[in-house]
Amino acid sequence: LPQVILSWDWEIHDQRLGHFRRYLRYLDRSGLLLSDATPVLRKRASVFYLLMLALRAGYRQVVLCGIDLNNADYFFERDRAVLAQEGYWLPALKPADTTHKTNDPEFGAITIAAAIQALRDEVLVRRGLQIAVAFKSSGLYPALPAYFDR
């Protein structure tokens, strides 16, 4: 459809945190993170991609809600029965885990928590974008401040 524009994204596959941080600094200082001519970066989870979109859109503050990372549940798990009854396709129910796979180092050396902290430290602070989590119960707290638990 002509009125639908899809973003062009690019996954960073590097698994060395120091190198990943230097790469973010390089991309930011060269202007490539904000350029419409370059893809929006992704790393490990959609929340990283969304933070990159917020940066490009000029946001000054982002509060991450529902990003607890303390279990393997996805947003649809809470209402699984209702969604299934309404005819939505849902992936198979998984056993309960204590860590979300995006924050599990067994699925990749740079966890989403480390990737978000690197993005914050190397890019977002310099660009004036503050990020917080909704509550102290988030797996990203205390690395990110809790917005509602002040």
Tab-separated table of C-alpha atoms in Angstrom:
chain	number	residue	atom	x	y	z
A	1	LEU	CA	0.000	0.000	0.000
A	2	PRO	CA	1.418	3.411	-0.881
A	3	GLN	CA	0.494	4.930	2.504
A	4	VAL	CA	2.388	2.252	4.447
A	5	ILE	CA	6.089	2.825	4.970
A	6	LEU	CA	8.144	0.085	6.566
A	7	SER	CA	11.323	0.894	8.389
A	8	TRP	CA	14.574	-0.507	7.184
A	9	ASP	CA	16.318	-2.221	10.069
A	10	TRP	CA	19.644	-3.898	10.606
A	11	GLU	CA	20.621	-6.386	13.306
A	12	ILE	CA	24.036	-5.956	14.927
A	13	HIS	CA	25.368	-9.485	15.412
A	14	ASP	CA	28.557	-8.641	17.313
A	15	GLN	CA	28.826	-10.545	20.609
A	16	ARG	CA	31.771	-8.652	22.119
A	17	LEU	CA	30.454	-5.940	24.436
A	18	GLY	CA	33.483	-3.649	24.182
A	19	HIS	CA	33.433	-3.816	20.402
A	20	PHE	CA	29.650	-3.268	20.376
A	21	ARG	CA	30.062	-0.118	22.510
A	22	ARG	CA	32.800	1.240	20.225
A	23	TYR	CA	30.637	0.500	17.178
A	24	LEU	CA	27.701	2.417	18.674
A	25	ARG	CA	29.991	5.392	19.401
A	26	TYR	CA	31.336	5.305	15.841
A	27	LEU	CA	27.866	5.128	14.267
A	28	ASP	CA	26.615	7.967	16.469
A	29	ARG	CA	29.571	10.280	15.881
A	30	SER	CA	29.398	9.693	12.143
A	31	GLY	CA	25.698	10.657	12.123
A	32	LEU	CA	24.570	7.283	10.841
A	33	LEU	CA	22.183	6.561	13.733
A	34	LEU	CA	19.975	9.531	12.901
A	35	SER	CA	20.199	9.450	9.122
A	36	ASP	CA	17.078	8.576	7.113
A	37	ALA	CA	19.424	6.997	4.572
A	38	THR	CA	20.593	4.306	7.018
A	39	PRO	CA	18.735	1.423	8.668
A	40	VAL	CA	17.379	1.546	12.210
A	41	LEU	CA	19.589	-0.630	14.397
A	42	ARG	CA	18.337	-3.686	16.249
A	43	LYS	CA	20.088	-5.742	18.892
A	44	ARG	CA	18.602	-8.769	20.566
A	45	ALA	CA	15.017	-7.540	21.121
A	46	SER	CA	12.395	-5.183	19.775
A	47	VAL	CA	12.860	-2.814	22.741
A	48	PHE	CA	16.326	-1.878	21.405
A	49	TYR	CA	14.797	-1.133	18.004
A	50	LEU	CA	12.057	0.953	19.629
A	51	LEU	CA	14.635	2.989	21.559
A	52	MET	CA	16.401	3.676	18.259
A	53	LEU	CA	13.080	4.839	16.759
A	54	ALA	CA	12.503	7.092	19.790
A	55	LEU	CA	15.952	8.595	19.263
A	56	ARG	CA	15.231	9.284	15.595
A	57	ALA	CA	11.829	10.743	16.448
A	58	GLY	CA	13.424	13.223	18.853
A	59	TYR	CA	12.015	11.934	22.128
A	60	ARG	CA	13.672	13.271	25.278
A	61	GLN	CA	12.326	10.707	27.757
A	62	VAL	CA	11.183	7.097	27.386
A	63	VAL	CA	9.697	4.928	30.133
A	64	LEU	CA	9.876	1.208	29.396
A	65	CYS	CA	6.657	-0.414	30.631
A	66	GLY	CA	6.135	-4.167	30.646
A	67	ILE	CA	9.847	-4.858	30.158
A	68	ASP	CA	10.482	-6.825	33.321
A	69	LEU	CA	12.773	-9.550	31.876
A	70	ASN	CA	12.278	-11.560	35.076
A	71	ASN	CA	10.373	-14.320	33.316
A	72	ALA	CA	9.925	-15.769	29.843
A	73	ASP	CA	6.349	-14.557	29.385
A	74	TYR	CA	5.310	-12.475	26.428
A	75	PHE	CA	2.565	-9.839	26.516
A	76	PHE	CA	-0.078	-12.233	25.182
A	77	GLU	CA	0.469	-14.909	27.858
A	78	ARG	CA	-1.667	-13.170	30.481
A	79	ASP	CA	-4.751	-13.222	28.242
A	80	ARG	CA	-3.948	-16.450	26.395
A	81	ALA	CA	-7.342	-18.115	26.966
A	82	VAL	CA	-9.322	-15.050	25.843
A	83	LEU	CA	-7.168	-14.545	22.751
A	84	ALA	CA	-7.415	-18.223	21.804
A	85	GLN	CA	-11.193	-18.126	22.246
A	86	GLU	CA	-11.339	-15.108	19.926
A	87	GLY	CA	-9.506	-17.136	17.280
A	88	TYR	CA	-6.039	-15.607	17.465
A	89	TRP	CA	-3.111	-17.863	16.619
A	90	LEU	CA	-0.724	-18.169	19.561
A	91	PRO	CA	2.618	-19.960	19.812
A	92	ALA	CA	2.765	-23.084	21.946
A	93	LEU	CA	2.803	-22.520	25.689
A	94	LYS	CA	6.354	-22.699	27.030
A	95	PRO	CA	7.479	-23.885	30.459
A	96	ALA	CA	7.904	-21.119	33.024
A	97	ASP	CA	11.412	-19.700	33.111
A	98	THR	CA	12.918	-17.160	35.444
A	99	THR	CA	14.779	-15.213	32.741
A	100	HIS	CA	13.548	-13.918	29.425
A	101	LYS	CA	15.614	-15.386	26.575
A	102	THR	CA	16.652	-11.913	25.406
A	103	ASN	CA	18.368	-11.455	28.758
A	104	ASP	CA	19.832	-14.956	28.939
A	105	PRO	CA	23.550	-15.118	28.050
A	106	GLU	CA	23.055	-18.675	26.756
A	107	PHE	CA	21.227	-17.136	23.771
A	108	GLY	CA	24.017	-14.622	23.063
A	109	ALA	CA	26.839	-12.996	24.986
A	110	ILE	CA	25.342	-9.492	24.873
A	111	THR	CA	22.058	-9.633	26.768
A	112	ILE	CA	19.332	-7.068	26.101
A	113	ALA	CA	20.111	-5.466	29.469
A	114	ALA	CA	23.772	-5.018	28.443
A	115	ALA	CA	22.770	-3.780	24.980
A	116	ILE	CA	20.370	-1.176	26.404
A	117	GLN	CA	22.959	0.002	28.934
A	118	ALA	CA	25.556	0.323	26.160
A	119	LEU	CA	23.088	2.263	24.006
A	120	ARG	CA	22.264	4.543	26.926
A	121	ASP	CA	25.905	5.140	27.849
A	122	GLU	CA	27.320	5.528	24.344
A	123	VAL	CA	24.486	7.295	22.519
A	124	LEU	CA	21.320	8.241	24.382
A	125	VAL	CA	22.932	10.266	27.194
A	126	ARG	CA	24.990	12.214	24.654
A	127	ARG	CA	21.835	12.886	22.611
A	128	GLY	CA	19.758	13.939	25.624
A	129	LEU	CA	17.349	10.978	25.677
A	130	GLN	CA	16.677	9.662	29.194
A	131	ILE	CA	15.327	6.150	29.680
A	132	ALA	CA	13.740	4.598	32.735
A	133	VAL	CA	11.761	1.472	33.574
A	134	ALA	CA	8.277	1.664	35.019
A	135	PHE	CA	8.976	-0.159	38.296
A	136	LYS	CA	11.807	-1.469	40.443
A	137	SER	CA	10.599	-5.002	39.693
A	138	SER	CA	12.107	-4.752	36.190
A	139	GLY	CA	15.210	-6.781	35.446
A	140	LEU	CA	16.676	-3.543	34.054
A	141	TYR	CA	16.526	-1.883	37.487
A	142	PRO	CA	18.767	-0.531	39.090
A	143	ALA	CA	20.816	0.019	35.908
A	144	LEU	CA	17.859	2.125	34.733
A	145	PRO	CA	15.909	4.255	37.216
A	146	ALA	CA	12.329	3.339	38.138
A	147	TYR	CA	9.935	6.044	36.945
A	148	PHE	CA	6.849	5.245	39.048
A	149	ASP	CA	8.675	4.081	42.187
A	150	ARG	CA	10.115	7.484	43.046
